[in-house]
């Protein structure tokens, strides 16, 4: 008899001691991911993370064949960052455990400077990246004179550190932050730029893009598993819209074969994702097993087709996902684990005489 070989994977999300003790895959918000992994012959177990559980989580992850991570870089609940977790993930990966998204990949893809690094791909626009306060203060006023701009902190999520800025009368600007519940402000441009001083700490900086006039027509979220499209989400967004624009709409999900987005799918799979990997120095097989690209509608082409402008790439905690995406994620995970040739024996049959084969 041949032995049954499965892979063992930990699924990581943030929580506390009670959440860790009570965690079960089938009752978690990622239950569809657990089920899809099981269908691929992968045994998945929860690995709830917090900084005070670091030693316990580290020991658990070192015993895995793979680790899949759903932890925001900055917690919207308490502002906690994941630097300690990233160090553990690097250690675990160095020990031969497959990690997705690897923190070094996330640090390249999941920051706003990717918008500048890939600005000359087909999803790019007139994008600047200010690495220093001096560069920002010298160049931003001139760029703002051409029309409204959107500034984005290099690291952030949930609308944190994203502002629409447009000139008002005199030397004032009107500023709208994308974070939920933020009210527009009018203040001198110099005062607003002074507020941004903290954005130029180590690893920080600001990305500057033109505000897209078709913003109110909606955003398309393209869900990716490695280099292939796993589905789409279309939503009317209102994060930087005036109050009279009305409420945001729900994100409506569809699978990779949605006829409305086949041109976009071809661009993502055949052009933009390979271009992204080359620009950032990421091997195709190191692309995360689940990530997404948020794209605003740009000017229409001469043929009347939509163009797309990259708004953001999400890597660290991509959820929710379309119905088809968990299966794509699980298939990509199995292929990566198989390629690494690190199968773990979880079950060994017993012969009729009581001995193992």
Short mmCIF file of C-alpha atoms in Angstrom, two decimals:
data_model
loop_
_atom_site.label_atom_id
_atom_site.label_comp_id
_atom_site.label_asym_id
_atom_site.label_seq_id
_atom_site.Cartn_x
_atom_site.Cartn_y
_atom_site.Cartn_z
CA UNK A 1 0.00 0.00 0.00
CA UNK A 2 1.20 3.51 -0.70
CA UNK A 3 1.13 6.14 1.98
CA UNK A 4 -1.13 9.17 1.75
CA UNK A 5 0.90 12.37 1.42
CA UNK A 6 -0.62 15.72 2.21
CA UNK A 7 0.74 19.16 2.86
CA UNK A 8 0.21 21.02 6.10
CA UNK A 9 -0.45 24.77 5.93
CA UNK A 10 -1.06 27.42 8.59
CA UNK A 11 -3.53 30.23 7.89
CA UNK A 12 -2.54 33.35 9.84
CA UNK A 13 -4.77 36.22 10.93
CA UNK A 14 -4.68 38.74 13.80
CA UNK A 15 -6.45 38.08 17.09
CA UNK A 16 -5.89 37.60 20.81
CA UNK A 17 -5.35 34.62 23.10
CA UNK A 18 -9.03 33.79 23.30
CA UNK A 19 -9.39 33.96 19.53
CA UNK A 20 -6.38 31.66 19.12
CA UNK A 21 -7.71 29.13 21.59
CA UNK A 22 -11.14 29.08 19.97
CA UNK A 23 -10.10 29.34 16.30
CA UNK A 24 -11.54 26.78 13.87
CA UNK A 25 -11.13 26.97 10.12
CA UNK A 26 -14.69 25.95 9.30
CA UNK A 27 -16.20 28.71 11.44
CA UNK A 28 -13.71 31.48 10.55
CA UNK A 29 -14.28 34.24 8.01
CA UNK A 30 -11.83 32.35 5.78
CA UNK A 31 -13.85 29.14 5.88
CA UNK A 32 -14.07 29.02 2.06
CA UNK A 33 -10.26 29.09 1.89
CA UNK A 34 -9.97 26.23 4.38
CA UNK A 35 -12.48 24.17 2.39
CA UNK A 36 -10.71 24.82 -0.92
CA UNK A 37 -7.33 23.85 0.54
CA UNK A 38 -8.83 20.63 1.88
CA UNK A 39 -10.14 19.77 -1.59
CA UNK A 40 -6.58 20.11 -2.89
CA UNK A 41 -5.28 17.63 -0.32
CA UNK A 42 -3.90 20.33 1.96
CA UNK A 43 -4.53 20.18 5.70
CA UNK A 44 -4.97 23.76 6.94
CA UNK A 45 -5.02 24.96 10.53
CA UNK A 46 -5.58 28.41 12.08
CA UNK A 47 -2.59 30.33 13.41
CA UNK A 48 -4.03 33.38 15.14
CA UNK A 49 -1.33 36.03 15.59
CA UNK A 50 -0.61 38.80 18.04
CA UNK A 51 2.68 40.14 19.29
CA UNK A 52 2.29 38.57 22.74
CA UNK A 53 1.82 35.17 21.08
CA UNK A 54 4.96 35.48 18.96
CA UNK A 55 6.92 32.52 20.36
CA UNK A 56 3.94 30.22 20.15
CA UNK A 57 3.07 31.22 16.60
CA UNK A 58 6.71 30.98 15.49
CA UNK A 59 6.95 27.39 16.75
CA UNK A 60 3.70 26.51 14.99
CA UNK A 61 4.80 27.98 11.66
CA UNK A 62 8.17 26.24 11.71
CA UNK A 63 6.28 22.94 11.78
CA UNK A 64 4.37 23.70 8.58
CA UNK A 65 4.95 23.05 4.89
CA UNK A 66 3.36 26.39 4.06
CA UNK A 67 2.03 29.59 5.61
CA UNK A 68 -0.70 31.81 4.16
CA UNK A 69 -1.04 35.25 5.77
CA UNK A 70 -4.03 37.58 6.23
CA UNK A 71 -2.68 40.37 8.45
CA UNK A 72 -2.92 44.07 7.51
CA UNK A 73 0.33 46.09 7.54
CA UNK A 74 -1.45 48.60 9.79
CA UNK A 75 -4.41 47.49 11.88
CA UNK A 76 -7.41 49.78 11.37
CA UNK A 77 -8.58 48.85 14.88
CA UNK A 78 -5.55 49.90 16.93
CA UNK A 79 -2.81 50.98 14.52
CA UNK A 80 -0.65 47.92 15.27
CA UNK A 81 1.99 47.18 12.64
CA UNK A 82 3.25 43.75 11.60
CA UNK A 83 7.03 44.22 11.74
CA UNK A 84 7.48 41.44 14.32
CA UNK A 85 5.37 39.02 12.30
CA UNK A 86 7.35 39.84 9.15
CA UNK A 87 10.61 38.93 10.87
CA UNK A 88 9.15 35.59 11.93
CA UNK A 89 7.86 34.96 8.41
CA UNK A 90 11.33 35.64 6.98
CA UNK A 91 12.85 33.20 9.46
CA UNK A 92 10.25 30.56 8.65
CA UNK A 93 10.77 31.00 4.89
CA UNK A 94 14.55 30.70 5.35
CA UNK A 95 13.93 27.36 7.07
CA UNK A 96 12.27 26.08 3.87
CA UNK A 97 8.61 26.75 4.62
CA UNK A 98 6.58 28.23 1.75
CA UNK A 99 5.22 31.67 2.78
CA UNK A 100 2.69 33.76 0.87
CA UNK A 101 2.79 36.60 0.66
CA UNK A 102 6.46 36.64 1.64
CA UNK A 103 7.11 39.94 3.43
CA UNK A 104 9.86 40.87 0.98
CA UNK A 105 7.40 40.45 -1.90
CA UNK A 106 4.73 42.39 0.01
CA UNK A 107 7.23 45.21 0.64
CA UNK A 108 7.67 45.58 -3.14
CA UNK A 109 4.07 45.08 -4.29
CA UNK A 110 1.98 46.30 -1.37
CA UNK A 111 3.31 49.85 -1.18
CA UNK A 112 2.11 52.87 -3.11
CA UNK A 113 5.54 53.44 -4.72
CA UNK A 114 4.63 50.55 -7.03
CA UNK A 115 2.41 53.08 -8.82
CA UNK A 116 5.52 55.07 -9.71
CA UNK A 117 7.70 52.04 -10.49
CA UNK A 118 5.15 50.75 -13.03
CA UNK A 119 3.89 54.10 -14.32
CA UNK A 120 4.94 53.35 -17.89
CA UNK A 121 2.95 50.12 -18.07
CA UNK A 122 -0.48 50.35 -19.67
CA UNK A 123 -2.13 50.99 -16.30
CA UNK A 124 0.10 53.96 -15.47
CA UNK A 125 -0.43 57.71 -15.45
CA UNK A 126 1.47 60.91 -14.60
CA UNK A 127 2.81 59.69 -11.27
CA UNK A 128 5.52 61.14 -9.03
CA UNK A 129 7.12 59.65 -5.93
CA UNK A 130 8.54 62.03 -3.33
CA UNK A 131 11.10 60.28 -1.15
CA UNK A 132 12.04 63.44 0.77
CA UNK A 133 10.15 66.37 2.21
CA UNK A 134 12.30 68.78 0.21
CA UNK A 135 11.43 67.09 -3.10
CA UNK A 136 7.74 67.20 -2.18
CA UNK A 137 7.73 70.88 -1.25
CA UNK A 138 9.62 71.85 -4.41
CA UNK A 139 7.56 69.87 -6.94
CA UNK A 140 4.04 69.45 -5.57
CA UNK A 141 2.76 73.06 -5.91
CA UNK A 142 3.59 73.08 -9.61
CA UNK A 143 1.90 69.75 -10.24
CA UNK A 144 -1.15 70.90 -8.30
CA UNK A 145 -1.47 73.93 -10.58
CA UNK A 146 -2.39 71.58 -13.45
CA UNK A 147 -5.43 70.18 -11.63
CA UNK A 148 -6.52 68.14 -8.60
CA UNK A 149 -4.02 65.58 -7.32
CA UNK A 150 -4.23 62.53 -5.09
CA UNK A 151 -1.47 62.01 -2.52
CA UNK A 152 -0.87 58.60 -0.97
CA UNK A 153 1.39 57.52 1.86
CA UNK A 154 3.77 54.81 0.70
CA UNK A 155 2.41 52.40 3.30
CA UNK A 156 -1.19 52.26 4.43
CA UNK A 157 -4.54 50.56 4.00
CA UNK A 158 -8.23 51.24 4.53
CA UNK A 159 -8.02 54.76 3.13
CA UNK A 160 -5.42 55.77 5.74
CA UNK A 161 -3.05 58.39 4.36
CA UNK A 162 -4.79 59.13 1.04
CA UNK A 163 -5.83 62.71 0.22
CA UNK A 164 -7.43 64.48 -2.71
CA UNK A 165 -5.97 67.99 -2.94
CA UNK A 166 -7.27 70.81 -5.16
CA UNK A 167 -6.56 74.52 -5.25
CA UNK A 168 -9.03 77.03 -3.87
CA UNK A 169 -8.84 80.82 -4.04
CA UNK A 170 -5.64 82.49 -2.95
CA UNK A 171 -3.11 80.11 -1.52
CA UNK A 172 -5.64 77.74 0.02
CA UNK A 173 -6.35 74.12 -0.88
CA UNK A 174 -9.35 71.89 -0.30
CA UNK A 175 -8.29 68.53 1.16
CA UNK A 176 -10.40 65.38 1.40
CA UNK A 177 -8.96 62.28 3.12
CA UNK A 178 -10.16 58.88 1.89
CA UNK A 179 -10.48 57.43 5.41
CA UNK A 180 -14.11 56.80 6.29
CA UNK A 181 -15.87 59.63 8.10
CA UNK A 182 -13.33 62.30 7.14
CA UNK A 183 -14.71 65.77 6.38
CA UNK A 184 -13.20 68.08 3.71
CA UNK A 185 -10.91 70.83 5.00
CA UNK A 186 -9.76 74.12 3.54
CA UNK A 187 -6.35 75.36 4.66
CA UNK A 188 -3.23 77.07 3.25
CA UNK A 189 -1.17 74.85 0.96
CA UNK A 190 1.93 75.51 3.05
CA UNK A 191 0.12 74.30 6.19
CA UNK A 192 -1.03 71.11 4.47
CA UNK A 193 2.48 70.38 3.20
CA UNK A 194 3.87 70.96 6.70
CA UNK A 195 1.44 68.35 8.03
CA UNK A 196 3.00 65.82 5.65
CA UNK A 197 6.45 66.02 7.29
CA UNK A 198 5.81 62.79 9.19
CA UNK A 199 5.24 60.92 5.93
CA UNK A 200 8.95 61.03 5.10
CA UNK A 201 10.24 58.77 7.83
CA UNK A 202 12.31 55.69 6.97
CA UNK A 203 10.63 53.69 4.23
CA UNK A 204 7.94 56.33 3.77
CA UNK A 205 7.35 58.99 1.18
CA UNK A 206 4.38 60.15 -0.84
CA UNK A 207 3.02 59.12 -4.22
CA UNK A 208 1.32 61.83 -6.31
CA UNK A 209 -1.19 61.02 -9.07
CA UNK A 210 -3.73 63.11 -10.99
CA UNK A 211 -7.30 62.76 -9.78
CA UNK A 212 -9.23 60.67 -12.30
CA UNK A 213 -12.32 62.47 -13.70
CA UNK A 214 -14.20 59.14 -14.12
CA UNK A 215 -13.76 58.37 -10.42
CA UNK A 216 -17.52 58.35 -9.79
CA UNK A 217 -18.12 55.72 -12.49
CA UNK A 218 -16.61 53.06 -10.29
CA UNK A 219 -13.56 50.97 -9.57
CA UNK A 220 -12.70 47.47 -10.79
CA UNK A 221 -10.85 45.20 -8.40
CA UNK A 222 -9.00 42.47 -10.24
CA UNK A 223 -8.31 39.46 -8.01
CA UNK A 224 -5.18 37.55 -8.91
CA UNK A 225 -3.72 34.20 -7.88
CA UNK A 226 -0.09 34.24 -8.91
CA UNK A 227 -0.18 35.41 -12.50
CA UNK A 228 -3.75 34.48 -13.39
CA UNK A 229 -7.04 36.28 -12.83
CA UNK A 230 -9.25 34.70 -10.16
CA UNK A 231 -12.22 37.07 -10.39
CA UNK A 232 -13.43 40.66 -10.35
CA UNK A 233 -15.20 43.10 -8.06
CA UNK A 234 -16.94 46.23 -9.38
CA UNK A 235 -17.93 49.02 -6.99
CA UNK A 236 -19.09 52.61 -6.98
CA UNK A 237 -16.56 54.25 -4.68
CA UNK A 238 -17.09 57.51 -2.84
CA UNK A 239 -13.94 57.78 -0.69
CA UNK A 240 -12.78 61.02 -2.36
CA UNK A 241 -16.14 62.17 -3.72
CA UNK A 242 -18.14 65.26 -2.67
CA UNK A 243 -21.11 64.62 -0.34
CA UNK A 244 -23.61 65.29 -3.12
CA UNK A 245 -22.28 62.25 -5.03
CA UNK A 246 -24.34 60.01 -2.76
CA UNK A 247 -23.39 56.78 -0.96
CA UNK A 248 -20.98 54.14 -2.19
CA UNK A 249 -22.40 51.02 -3.77
CA UNK A 250 -21.70 47.45 -2.72
CA UNK A 251 -18.84 45.61 -4.40
CA UNK A 252 -20.38 43.17 -6.88
CA UNK A 253 -18.28 40.08 -7.52
CA UNK A 254 -17.91 37.91 -10.58
CA UNK A 255 -15.65 35.13 -11.79
CA UNK A 256 -12.69 35.31 -14.17
CA UNK A 257 -14.90 34.59 -17.21
CA UNK A 258 -17.10 37.70 -16.77
CA UNK A 259 -17.57 38.89 -20.37
CA UNK A 260 -17.36 42.57 -19.36
CA UNK A 261 -13.75 42.24 -18.25
CA UNK A 262 -12.11 39.88 -20.74
CA UNK A 263 -10.05 42.67 -22.28
CA UNK A 264 -8.88 43.64 -18.79
CA UNK A 265 -8.15 39.98 -18.01
CA UNK A 266 -5.97 39.66 -21.10
CA UNK A 267 -4.06 42.80 -20.16
CA UNK A 268 -3.52 41.66 -16.57
CA UNK A 269 -2.38 38.15 -17.45
CA UNK A 270 -0.46 38.84 -20.64
CA UNK A 271 1.06 42.28 -20.10
CA UNK A 272 0.69 44.10 -16.82
CA UNK A 273 1.40 41.33 -14.29
CA UNK A 274 4.50 40.06 -16.15
CA UNK A 275 5.62 43.69 -16.48
CA UNK A 276 5.04 44.27 -12.76
CA UNK A 277 7.13 41.22 -11.86
CA UNK A 278 9.99 42.31 -14.12
CA UNK A 279 10.02 45.90 -12.83
CA UNK A 280 10.02 44.81 -9.20
CA UNK A 281 12.42 41.88 -9.61
CA UNK A 282 9.89 39.27 -8.47
CA UNK A 283 10.01 35.74 -9.88
CA UNK A 284 6.62 34.73 -11.33
CA UNK A 285 6.33 31.84 -8.85
CA UNK A 286 6.88 34.27 -5.97
CA UNK A 287 3.78 36.32 -6.78
CA UNK A 288 1.28 35.94 -3.89
CA UNK A 289 -1.28 33.16 -4.06
CA UNK A 290 -3.92 35.89 -3.64
CA UNK A 291 -3.56 39.61 -4.35
CA UNK A 292 -5.58 42.27 -6.08
CA UNK A 293 -5.20 45.38 -8.17
CA UNK A 294 -7.67 48.27 -7.82
CA UNK A 295 -8.16 50.06 -11.13
CA UNK A 296 -10.03 53.28 -11.83
CA UNK A 297 -11.49 54.04 -15.23
CA UNK A 298 -9.21 56.22 -17.32
CA UNK A 299 -9.88 58.03 -20.60
CA UNK A 300 -11.61 56.01 -23.29
CA UNK A 301 -9.44 54.77 -26.14
CA UNK A 302 -10.03 55.99 -29.74
CA UNK A 303 -11.93 52.73 -30.24
CA UNK A 304 -14.26 53.57 -27.35
CA UNK A 305 -12.84 51.00 -24.91
CA UNK A 306 -12.21 51.78 -21.27
CA UNK A 307 -8.64 52.37 -20.22
CA UNK A 308 -7.59 51.64 -16.65
CA UNK A 309 -5.43 53.46 -14.12
CA UNK A 310 -3.83 51.52 -11.27
CA UNK A 311 -4.95 52.95 -7.95
CA UNK A 312 -3.54 50.44 -5.48
CA UNK A 313 -2.25 46.88 -5.11
CA UNK A 314 -3.38 44.91 -2.05
CA UNK A 315 -1.23 42.01 -0.93
CA UNK A 316 -1.22 41.53 2.83
CA UNK A 317 -4.87 40.86 3.66
CA UNK A 318 -6.97 40.38 0.52
CA UNK A 319 -10.54 39.66 1.65
CA UNK A 320 -13.36 39.23 0.73
CA UNK A 321 -12.80 37.33 -2.53
CA UNK A 322 -15.15 36.12 -5.31
CA UNK A 323 -16.62 32.61 -5.09
CA UNK A 324 -14.14 31.32 -7.67
CA UNK A 325 -11.05 32.73 -5.97
CA UNK A 326 -10.58 30.26 -3.08
CA UNK A 327 -10.24 27.41 -5.55
CA UNK A 328 -7.68 29.35 -7.59
CA UNK A 329 -5.79 30.21 -4.40
CA UNK A 330 -5.76 26.56 -3.30
CA UNK A 331 -4.60 25.31 -6.70
CA UNK A 332 -1.76 27.84 -6.77
CA UNK A 333 -0.78 26.87 -3.22
CA UNK A 334 -0.69 23.16 -4.11
CA UNK A 335 1.46 23.83 -7.18
CA UNK A 336 3.92 25.89 -5.14
CA UNK A 337 4.13 23.26 -2.40
CA UNK A 338 4.55 20.46 -4.92
CA UNK A 339 7.31 22.36 -6.69
CA UNK A 340 9.09 22.78 -3.36
CA UNK A 341 8.88 19.00 -2.85
CA UNK A 342 8.22 19.24 0.85
CA UNK A 343 5.29 16.86 1.36
CA UNK A 344 4.42 16.08 4.97
CA UNK A 345 3.15 12.63 6.00
CA UNK A 346 -0.08 13.18 7.86
CA UNK A 347 -1.51 9.73 7.50
CA UNK A 348 0.20 6.34 7.16
CA UNK A 349 -2.00 3.32 6.41
CA UNK A 350 -1.64 0.21 8.53
CA UNK A 351 -1.35 -3.26 7.02
CA UNK A 352 -3.56 -6.10 8.12
CA UNK A 353 -0.79 -7.50 10.36
CA UNK A 354 -0.62 -4.23 12.24
CA UNK A 355 2.63 -3.07 10.69
CA UNK A 356 3.15 0.01 8.60
CA UNK A 357 4.27 -0.47 4.98
#
